[in-house]
mmCIF file of C-alpha atoms in Angstrom:
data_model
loop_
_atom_site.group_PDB
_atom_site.id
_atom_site.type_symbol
_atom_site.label_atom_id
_atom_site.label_comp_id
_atom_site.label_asym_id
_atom_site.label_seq_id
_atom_site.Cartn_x
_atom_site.Cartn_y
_atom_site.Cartn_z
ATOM 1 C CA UNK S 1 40.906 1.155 10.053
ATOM 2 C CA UNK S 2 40.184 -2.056 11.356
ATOM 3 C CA UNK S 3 37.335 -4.140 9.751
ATOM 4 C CA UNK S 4 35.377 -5.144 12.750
ATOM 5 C CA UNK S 5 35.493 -1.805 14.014
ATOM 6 C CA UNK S 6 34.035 -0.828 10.872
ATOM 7 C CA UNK S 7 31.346 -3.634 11.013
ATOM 8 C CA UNK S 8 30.340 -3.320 14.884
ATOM 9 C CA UNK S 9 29.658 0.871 13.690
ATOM 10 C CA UNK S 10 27.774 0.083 10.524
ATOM 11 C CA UNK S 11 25.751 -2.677 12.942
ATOM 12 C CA UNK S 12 25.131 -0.373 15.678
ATOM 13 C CA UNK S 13 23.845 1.964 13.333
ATOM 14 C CA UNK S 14 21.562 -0.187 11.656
ATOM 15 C CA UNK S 15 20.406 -0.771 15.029
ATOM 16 C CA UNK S 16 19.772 2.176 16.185
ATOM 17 C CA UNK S 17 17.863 3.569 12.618
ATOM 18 C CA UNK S 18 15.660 0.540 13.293
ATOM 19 C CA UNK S 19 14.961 1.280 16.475
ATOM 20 C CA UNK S 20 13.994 5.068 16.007
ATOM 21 C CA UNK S 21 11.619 3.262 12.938
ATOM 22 C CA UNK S 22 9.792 0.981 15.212
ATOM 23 C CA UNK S 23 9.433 4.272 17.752
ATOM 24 C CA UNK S 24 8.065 6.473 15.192
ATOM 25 C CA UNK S 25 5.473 4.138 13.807
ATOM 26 C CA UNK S 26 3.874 3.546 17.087
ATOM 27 C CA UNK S 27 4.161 7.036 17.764
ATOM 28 C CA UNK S 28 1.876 7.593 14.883
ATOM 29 C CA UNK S 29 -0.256 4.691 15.918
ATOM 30 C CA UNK S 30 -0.718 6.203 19.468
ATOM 31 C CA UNK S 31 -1.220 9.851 17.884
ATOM 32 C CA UNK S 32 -4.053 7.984 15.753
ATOM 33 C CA UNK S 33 -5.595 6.211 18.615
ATOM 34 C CA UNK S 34 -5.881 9.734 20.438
ATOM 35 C CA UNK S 35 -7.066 11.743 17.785
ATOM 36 C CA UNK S 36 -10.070 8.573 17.946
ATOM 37 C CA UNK S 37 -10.488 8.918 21.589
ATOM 38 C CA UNK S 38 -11.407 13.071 21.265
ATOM 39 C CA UNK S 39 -13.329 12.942 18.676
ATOM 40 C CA UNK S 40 -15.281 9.938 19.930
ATOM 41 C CA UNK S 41 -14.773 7.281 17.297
ATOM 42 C CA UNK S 42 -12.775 4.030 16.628
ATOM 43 C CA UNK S 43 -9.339 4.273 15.905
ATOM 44 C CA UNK S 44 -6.980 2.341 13.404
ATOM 45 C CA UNK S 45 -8.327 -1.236 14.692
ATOM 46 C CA UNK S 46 -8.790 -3.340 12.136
ATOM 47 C CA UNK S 47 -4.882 -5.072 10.878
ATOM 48 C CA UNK S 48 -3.985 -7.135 14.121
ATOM 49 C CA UNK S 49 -4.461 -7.376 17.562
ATOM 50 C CA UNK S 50 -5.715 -4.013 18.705
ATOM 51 C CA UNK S 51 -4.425 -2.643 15.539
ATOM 52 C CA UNK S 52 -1.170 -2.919 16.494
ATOM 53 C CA UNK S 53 -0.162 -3.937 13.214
ATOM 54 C CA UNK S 54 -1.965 -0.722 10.868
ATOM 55 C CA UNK S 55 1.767 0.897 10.807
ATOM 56 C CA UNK S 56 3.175 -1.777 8.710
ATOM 57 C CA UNK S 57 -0.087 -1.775 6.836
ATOM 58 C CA UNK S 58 0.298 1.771 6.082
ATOM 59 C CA UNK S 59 3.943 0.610 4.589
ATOM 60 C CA UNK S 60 3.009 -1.427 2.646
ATOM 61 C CA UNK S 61 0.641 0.618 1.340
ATOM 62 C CA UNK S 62 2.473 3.688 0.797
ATOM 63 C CA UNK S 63 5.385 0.942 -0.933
ATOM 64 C CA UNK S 64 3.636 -0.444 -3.292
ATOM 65 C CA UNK S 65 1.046 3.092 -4.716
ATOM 66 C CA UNK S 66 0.671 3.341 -8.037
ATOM 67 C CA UNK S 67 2.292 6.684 -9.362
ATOM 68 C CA UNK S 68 -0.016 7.612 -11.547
ATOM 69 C CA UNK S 69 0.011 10.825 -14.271
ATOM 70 C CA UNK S 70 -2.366 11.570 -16.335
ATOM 71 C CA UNK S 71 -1.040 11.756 -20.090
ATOM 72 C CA UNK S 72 -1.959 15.669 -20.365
ATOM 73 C CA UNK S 73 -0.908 16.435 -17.206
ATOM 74 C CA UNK S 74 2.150 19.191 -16.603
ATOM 75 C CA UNK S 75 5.075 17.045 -14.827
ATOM 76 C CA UNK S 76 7.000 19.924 -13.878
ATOM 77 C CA UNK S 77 4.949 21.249 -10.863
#
C-alpha cells in the first residue's frame, strides 16, 4: 500500500473520532442544561463562558481521580 494513502486514512480518522468527541461532550452539556431548565435550577455554569467549558472540566476530572481501595476491601467484585 502506498504510504500517503495510509497517512491521509489514519488522518481522516483521527478527524473524524475528534469530531464525534467534541459532539458528544456538548451533547452532554446541552442534556445538562435541560435537565436545569425542568427542574428549575442553574445548570453547569460555572467553568467558562456560559459554561461552555464544564465538559473539559469534567475530563479532567474524571483523568486525573484517585483510584482508591481500601486495604480490606475484596478486589474481585
Amino acid at each position: 500500500m502506498d504510504s500517503f494513502f495510509i497517512v491521509t486514512s489514519l488522518l481522516k480518522i483521527a478527524i473524524l473520532l475528534g469530531v464525534i468527541l467534541f459532539m458528544v461532550s456538548y451533547a452532554v452539556y446541552a442534556e445538562r442544561r435541560v435537565s436545569a431548565f425542568i427542574q428549575d435550577r442553574l445548570g453547569p455554569n460555572r467553568v467558562g463562558p456560559a459554561g461552555l467549558f464544564q465538559p473539559i472540566a469534567d475530563m479532567f476530572k474524571l483523568l486525573l481521580k484517585e483510584d482508591f481501595t481500601p486495604r480490606a476491601a475484596n478486589t474481585f467484585y
